[in-house]
Amino acid sequence: RLWNPYRSKLAAAIYNGVEAVHIVPGSKVLYLGGASGTTVSHVSDLVGPEGMVYAVEFSHRSGRDLVEMSKRRPNIVPIIEDARHPVKYRMLVPMVDTIFMDVAQPDQARILAINAQYFLKNMGHYVISVKANCIDSTMEAAVVFAAEVDKMKKDRLKPLEQVTLEPFERDHAVVVGVYRPVKKTA
């Protein structure tokens, strides 16, 4: 099956050389911003039958497509809810290995942090797509990306790598990192 980097930010990040997305067979993934489920279905393939994808989508219109698609894939749990309020879906989602986030909101770093606090294991990983124009359209994209990374660091979301998504998406970057990294002892 073709995975189109023009239609999937995760595919674009992989195509642009991100070292690891931390979505492997058997892993549990919280997917924030599942939309109609195209990339969710590819993540479902990556985690395989032993893994699970908990896909959160706010839009009821996109959510209908996500629910339909998930009927054919037993390792996807569709959740039609607002990712800004993880308390509303806390009974459906266990602790996860990885959070993938594609939610174009001005406060997306905060949304990632609150979901990480609820669901991401210590030393778990996150992959976030940052859309600069959505956060501040008056600043250069690189400045916006740096500011978002600083916000993540304050919430113990340590960045490991960052790639831009050109030519697939304009003014987008994907940041991959680790949550609550264990401090190395000397």
PDB file of C-alpha atoms in Angstrom:
ATOM      1  CA  ARG A   1       0.000   0.000   0.000  1.00  0.00           C
ATOM      2  CA  LEU A   2       1.334   3.415  -0.958  1.00  0.00           C
ATOM      3  CA  TRP A   3       2.024   5.814   1.927  1.00  0.00           C
ATOM      4  CA  ASN A   4       1.885   9.287   0.416  1.00  0.00           C
ATOM      5  CA  PRO A   5       4.158  11.879   2.108  1.00  0.00           C
ATOM      6  CA  TYR A   6       1.995  14.648   0.621  1.00  0.00           C
ATOM      7  CA  ARG A   7      -0.986  13.318   2.602  1.00  0.00           C
ATOM      8  CA  SER A   8       0.748  12.126   5.776  1.00  0.00           C
ATOM      9  CA  LYS A   9       3.060  14.169   7.983  1.00  0.00           C
ATOM     10  CA  LEU A  10       4.448  10.986   9.517  1.00  0.00           C
ATOM     11  CA  ALA A  11       5.312   9.642   6.050  1.00  0.00           C
ATOM     12  CA  ALA A  12       6.874  13.009   5.147  1.00  0.00           C
ATOM     13  CA  ALA A  13       9.030  12.907   8.293  1.00  0.00           C
ATOM     14  CA  ILE A  14      10.206   9.373   7.499  1.00  0.00           C
ATOM     15  CA  TYR A  15      10.875  10.340   3.883  1.00  0.00           C
ATOM     16  CA  ASN A  16      12.870  13.381   5.077  1.00  0.00           C
ATOM     17  CA  GLY A  17      15.144  11.212   7.192  1.00  0.00           C
ATOM     18  CA  VAL A  18      13.823  11.224  10.744  1.00  0.00           C
ATOM     19  CA  GLU A  19      15.915   8.601  12.520  1.00  0.00           C
ATOM     20  CA  ALA A  20      13.149   6.875  14.500  1.00  0.00           C
ATOM     21  CA  VAL A  21       9.412   7.366  15.004  1.00  0.00           C
ATOM     22  CA  HIS A  22       9.246   4.837  17.867  1.00  0.00           C
ATOM     23  CA  ILE A  23       6.198   3.088  16.422  1.00  0.00           C
ATOM     24  CA  VAL A  24       7.105  -0.590  16.341  1.00  0.00           C
ATOM     25  CA  PRO A  25       5.313  -3.954  16.346  1.00  0.00           C
ATOM     26  CA  GLY A  26       3.493  -4.520  19.628  1.00  0.00           C
ATOM     27  CA  SER A  27       3.584  -0.900  20.781  1.00  0.00           C
ATOM     28  CA  LYS A  28       0.686   1.140  22.112  1.00  0.00           C
ATOM     29  CA  VAL A  29       0.279   4.507  20.369  1.00  0.00           C
ATOM     30  CA  LEU A  30      -1.919   7.447  21.304  1.00  0.00           C
ATOM     31  CA  TYR A  31      -2.631   9.237  18.029  1.00  0.00           C
ATOM     32  CA  LEU A  32      -3.887  12.798  18.540  1.00  0.00           C
ATOM     33  CA  GLY A  33      -5.545  14.283  15.459  1.00  0.00           C
ATOM     34  CA  GLY A  34      -6.622  11.069  13.743  1.00  0.00           C
ATOM     35  CA  ALA A  35      -8.701  12.871  11.085  1.00  0.00           C
ATOM     36  CA  SER A  36     -10.354  10.361   8.726  1.00  0.00           C
ATOM     37  CA  GLY A  37      -7.760   7.724   9.584  1.00  0.00           C
ATOM     38  CA  THR A  38      -5.419   7.511   6.600  1.00  0.00           C
ATOM     39  CA  THR A  39      -2.190   7.770   8.604  1.00  0.00           C
ATOM     40  CA  VAL A  40      -3.848   6.017  11.545  1.00  0.00           C
ATOM     41  CA  SER A  41      -4.269   2.954   9.300  1.00  0.00           C
ATOM     42  CA  HIS A  42      -0.551   2.995   8.459  1.00  0.00           C
ATOM     43  CA  VAL A  43       0.330   3.267  12.161  1.00  0.00           C
ATOM     44  CA  SER A  44      -2.028   0.310  12.696  1.00  0.00           C
ATOM     45  CA  ASP A  45       0.066  -1.646  10.157  1.00  0.00           C
ATOM     46  CA  LEU A  46       3.293  -0.664  11.945  1.00  0.00           C
ATOM     47  CA  VAL A  47       2.157  -1.763  15.433  1.00  0.00           C
ATOM     48  CA  GLY A  48       0.668  -4.967  14.033  1.00  0.00           C
ATOM     49  CA  PRO A  49      -1.883  -7.286  15.635  1.00  0.00           C
ATOM     50  CA  GLU A  50      -0.135  -7.202  19.031  1.00  0.00           C
ATOM     51  CA  GLY A  51      -0.127  -3.391  19.174  1.00  0.00           C
ATOM     52  CA  MET A  52      -2.912  -0.834  19.617  1.00  0.00           C
ATOM     53  CA  VAL A  53      -3.649   2.622  18.252  1.00  0.00           C
ATOM     54  CA  TYR A  54      -5.879   4.936  20.280  1.00  0.00           C
ATOM     55  CA  ALA A  55      -6.939   7.554  17.727  1.00  0.00           C
ATOM     56  CA  VAL A  56      -8.436  10.803  19.041  1.00  0.00           C
ATOM     57  CA  GLU A  57     -10.273  13.080  16.611  1.00  0.00           C
ATOM     58  CA  PHE A  58     -12.372  16.122  17.530  1.00  0.00           C
ATOM     59  CA  SER A  59     -14.297  16.581  14.262  1.00  0.00           C
ATOM     60  CA  HIS A  60     -17.438  14.465  14.077  1.00  0.00           C
ATOM     61  CA  ARG A  61     -17.300  14.512  10.268  1.00  0.00           C
ATOM     62  CA  SER A  62     -13.746  13.100  10.083  1.00  0.00           C
ATOM     63  CA  GLY A  63     -14.514  10.949  13.093  1.00  0.00           C
ATOM     64  CA  ARG A  64     -17.242   9.076  11.180  1.00  0.00           C
ATOM     65  CA  ASP A  65     -14.674   8.006   8.579  1.00  0.00           C
ATOM     66  CA  LEU A  66     -12.226   7.066  11.340  1.00  0.00           C
ATOM     67  CA  VAL A  67     -14.871   4.918  13.063  1.00  0.00           C
ATOM     68  CA  GLU A  68     -15.789   3.213   9.764  1.00  0.00           C
ATOM     69  CA  MET A  69     -12.154   2.439   8.957  1.00  0.00           C
ATOM     70  CA  SER A  70     -11.512   1.105  12.464  1.00  0.00           C
ATOM     71  CA  LYS A  71     -14.284  -1.497  12.030  1.00  0.00           C
ATOM     72  CA  ARG A  72     -11.923  -3.332   9.665  1.00  0.00           C
ATOM     73  CA  ARG A  73      -8.927  -2.982  11.995  1.00  0.00           C
ATOM     74  CA  PRO A  74      -9.295  -4.475  15.464  1.00  0.00           C
ATOM     75  CA  ASN A  75      -6.123  -2.757  16.740  1.00  0.00           C
ATOM     76  CA  ILE A  76      -7.616   0.752  16.420  1.00  0.00           C
ATOM     77  CA  VAL A  77      -9.775   2.376  19.107  1.00  0.00           C
ATOM     78  CA  PRO A  78     -11.446   5.486  17.622  1.00  0.00           C
ATOM     79  CA  ILE A  79     -12.161   8.244  20.154  1.00  0.00           C
ATOM     80  CA  ILE A  80     -14.268  11.209  19.039  1.00  0.00           C
ATOM     81  CA  GLU A  81     -13.203  13.761  21.600  1.00  0.00           C
ATOM     82  CA  ASP A  82     -11.200  16.963  22.124  1.00  0.00           C
ATOM     83  CA  ALA A  83      -7.481  16.252  22.708  1.00  0.00           C
ATOM     84  CA  ARG A  84      -7.371  19.340  24.957  1.00  0.00           C
ATOM     85  CA  HIS A  85      -9.394  17.381  27.543  1.00  0.00           C
ATOM     86  CA  PRO A  86      -7.771  13.954  28.060  1.00  0.00           C
ATOM     87  CA  VAL A  87      -9.795  13.482  31.238  1.00  0.00           C
ATOM     88  CA  LYS A  88     -12.770  12.781  28.940  1.00  0.00           C
ATOM     89  CA  TYR A  89     -11.101   9.694  27.410  1.00  0.00           C
ATOM     90  CA  ARG A  90      -8.912   8.550  30.287  1.00  0.00           C
ATOM     91  CA  MET A  91     -11.027   5.405  30.780  1.00  0.00           C
ATOM     92  CA  LEU A  92     -10.353   4.288  27.169  1.00  0.00           C
ATOM     93  CA  VAL A  93      -6.597   4.800  26.930  1.00  0.00           C
ATOM     94  CA  PRO A  94      -3.945   2.928  28.955  1.00  0.00           C
ATOM     95  CA  MET A  95      -0.342   4.046  29.417  1.00  0.00           C
ATOM     96  CA  VAL A  96       1.227   4.185  25.954  1.00  0.00           C
ATOM     97  CA  ASP A  97       4.711   3.823  24.494  1.00  0.00           C
ATOM     98  CA  THR A  98       4.389   6.675  21.971  1.00  0.00           C
ATOM     99  CA  ILE A  99       2.223   9.707  21.301  1.00  0.00           C
ATOM    100  CA  PHE A 100       1.913  10.872  17.705  1.00  0.00           C
ATOM    101  CA  MET A 101       0.328  14.287  17.377  1.00  0.00           C
ATOM    102  CA  ASP A 102      -0.989  16.089  14.311  1.00  0.00           C
ATOM    103  CA  VAL A 103      -3.277  18.688  15.857  1.00  0.00           C
ATOM    104  CA  ALA A 104      -2.847  22.140  14.312  1.00  0.00           C
ATOM    105  CA  GLN A 105      -3.650  24.298  17.339  1.00  0.00           C
ATOM    106  CA  PRO A 106      -1.854  27.353  18.750  1.00  0.00           C
ATOM    107  CA  ASP A 107      -1.440  25.553  22.101  1.00  0.00           C
ATOM    108  CA  GLN A 108      -0.331  22.208  20.662  1.00  0.00           C
ATOM    109  CA  ALA A 109       2.740  21.936  22.938  1.00  0.00           C
ATOM    110  CA  ARG A 110       0.425  22.233  25.967  1.00  0.00           C
ATOM    111  CA  ILE A 111      -1.978  19.653  24.481  1.00  0.00           C
ATOM    112  CA  LEU A 112       0.934  17.240  24.009  1.00  0.00           C
ATOM    113  CA  ALA A 113       2.173  17.853  27.562  1.00  0.00           C
ATOM    114  CA  ILE A 114      -1.197  17.222  29.224  1.00  0.00           C
ATOM    115  CA  ASN A 115      -1.727  14.008  27.230  1.00  0.00           C
ATOM    116  CA  ALA A 116       1.807  12.892  28.111  1.00  0.00           C
ATOM    117  CA  GLN A 117       1.056  13.473  31.801  1.00  0.00           C
ATOM    118  CA  TYR A 118      -2.005  11.242  31.572  1.00  0.00           C
ATOM    119  CA  PHE A 119      -0.848   8.507  29.221  1.00  0.00           C
ATOM    120  CA  LEU A 120       2.844   8.471  28.210  1.00  0.00           C
ATOM    121  CA  LYS A 121       5.171   6.092  30.032  1.00  0.00           C
ATOM    122  CA  ASN A 122       8.352   7.472  31.558  1.00  0.00           C
ATOM    123  CA  MET A 123      10.983   7.215  28.817  1.00  0.00           C
ATOM    124  CA  GLY A 124       8.145   6.950  26.278  1.00  0.00           C
ATOM    125  CA  HIS A 125       8.446   8.846  23.020  1.00  0.00           C
ATOM    126  CA  TYR A 126       6.502  11.527  21.229  1.00  0.00           C
ATOM    127  CA  VAL A 127       6.330  12.581  17.595  1.00  0.00           C
ATOM    128  CA  ILE A 128       4.670  15.953  17.022  1.00  0.00           C
ATOM    129  CA  SER A 129       3.949  17.773  13.784  1.00  0.00           C
ATOM    130  CA  VAL A 130       4.359  21.512  14.345  1.00  0.00           C
ATOM    131  CA  LYS A 131       2.599  23.853  11.912  1.00  0.00           C
ATOM    132  CA  ALA A 132       4.314  27.229  12.346  1.00  0.00           C
ATOM    133  CA  ASN A 133       1.555  29.321  10.722  1.00  0.00           C
ATOM    134  CA  CYS A 134      -1.019  27.937  13.126  1.00  0.00           C
ATOM    135  CA  ILE A 135       1.004  29.031  16.157  1.00  0.00           C
ATOM    136  CA  ASP A 136       2.211  32.460  14.993  1.00  0.00           C
ATOM    137  CA  SER A 137       1.908  33.525  11.361  1.00  0.00           C
ATOM    138  CA  THR A 138       3.917  36.719  11.982  1.00  0.00           C
ATOM    139  CA  MET A 139       7.182  34.935  12.864  1.00  0.00           C
ATOM    140  CA  GLU A 140       9.649  32.919  10.806  1.00  0.00           C
ATOM    141  CA  ALA A 141       8.914  29.200  10.933  1.00  0.00           C
ATOM    142  CA  ALA A 142      12.326  28.351  12.461  1.00  0.00           C
ATOM    143  CA  VAL A 143      11.680  30.801  15.330  1.00  0.00           C
ATOM    144  CA  VAL A 144       8.261  29.243  15.994  1.00  0.00           C
ATOM    145  CA  PHE A 145       9.759  25.719  15.962  1.00  0.00           C
ATOM    146  CA  ALA A 146      12.449  26.767  18.484  1.00  0.00           C
ATOM    147  CA  ALA A 147       9.842  28.346  20.773  1.00  0.00           C
ATOM    148  CA  GLU A 148       7.669  25.204  20.663  1.00  0.00           C
ATOM    149  CA  VAL A 149      10.681  23.014  21.497  1.00  0.00           C
ATOM    150  CA  ASP A 150      11.424  25.283  24.488  1.00  0.00           C
ATOM    151  CA  LYS A 151       7.839  24.840  25.723  1.00  0.00           C
ATOM    152  CA  MET A 152       8.169  21.048  25.400  1.00  0.00           C
ATOM    153  CA  LYS A 153      11.432  21.030  27.370  1.00  0.00           C
ATOM    154  CA  LYS A 154       9.692  22.816  30.270  1.00  0.00           C
ATOM    155  CA  ASP A 155       7.220  19.923  30.412  1.00  0.00           C
ATOM    156  CA  ARG A 156       9.973  17.252  30.480  1.00  0.00           C
ATOM    157  CA  LEU A 157       9.489  16.462  26.790  1.00  0.00           C
ATOM    158  CA  LYS A 158      13.109  16.252  25.687  1.00  0.00           C
ATOM    159  CA  PRO A 159      13.615  16.657  21.922  1.00  0.00           C
ATOM    160  CA  LEU A 160      15.881  14.123  20.225  1.00  0.00           C
ATOM    161  CA  GLU A 161      15.561  15.228  16.599  1.00  0.00           C
ATOM    162  CA  GLN A 162      13.712  17.620  14.333  1.00  0.00           C
ATOM    163  CA  VAL A 163      13.095  17.556  10.573  1.00  0.00           C
ATOM    164  CA  THR A 164      11.264  19.984   8.321  1.00  0.00           C
ATOM    165  CA  LEU A 165       8.603  18.582   6.031  1.00  0.00           C
ATOM    166  CA  GLU A 166       9.545  20.533   2.882  1.00  0.00           C
ATOM    167  CA  PRO A 167       8.672  19.942   0.044  1.00  0.00           C
ATOM    168  CA  PHE A 168       5.625  17.995   1.271  1.00  0.00           C
ATOM    169  CA  GLU A 169       4.302  20.589   3.725  1.00  0.00           C
ATOM    170  CA  ARG A 170       5.233  24.251   3.959  1.00  0.00           C
ATOM    171  CA  ASP A 171       6.335  25.663   7.340  1.00  0.00           C
ATOM    172  CA  HIS A 172       5.973  22.324   9.123  1.00  0.00           C
ATOM    173  CA  ALA A 173       8.461  20.399  11.218  1.00  0.00           C
ATOM    174  CA  VAL A 174       8.271  17.103  13.055  1.00  0.00           C
ATOM    175  CA  VAL A 175       9.918  16.902  16.465  1.00  0.00           C
ATOM    176  CA  VAL A 176      10.694  13.499  17.969  1.00  0.00           C
ATOM    177  CA  GLY A 177      11.579  13.223  21.631  1.00  0.00           C
ATOM    178  CA  VAL A 178      11.447  11.346  24.891  1.00  0.00           C
ATOM    179  CA  TYR A 179       9.277  11.986  27.951  1.00  0.00           C
ATOM    180  CA  ARG A 180      10.770  12.250  31.428  1.00  0.00           C
ATOM    181  CA  PRO A 181      14.195  10.990  30.398  1.00  0.00           C
ATOM    182  CA  VAL A 182      16.191   9.329  33.153  1.00  0.00           C
ATOM    183  CA  LYS A 183      19.126  11.478  34.145  1.00  0.00           C
ATOM    184  CA  LYS A 184      22.464   9.785  33.553  1.00  0.00           C
ATOM    185  CA  THR A 185      24.507   9.374  36.726  1.00  0.00           C
ATOM    186  CA  ALA A 186      28.200  10.132  36.560  1.00  0.00           C
TER     187      ALA A 186
END
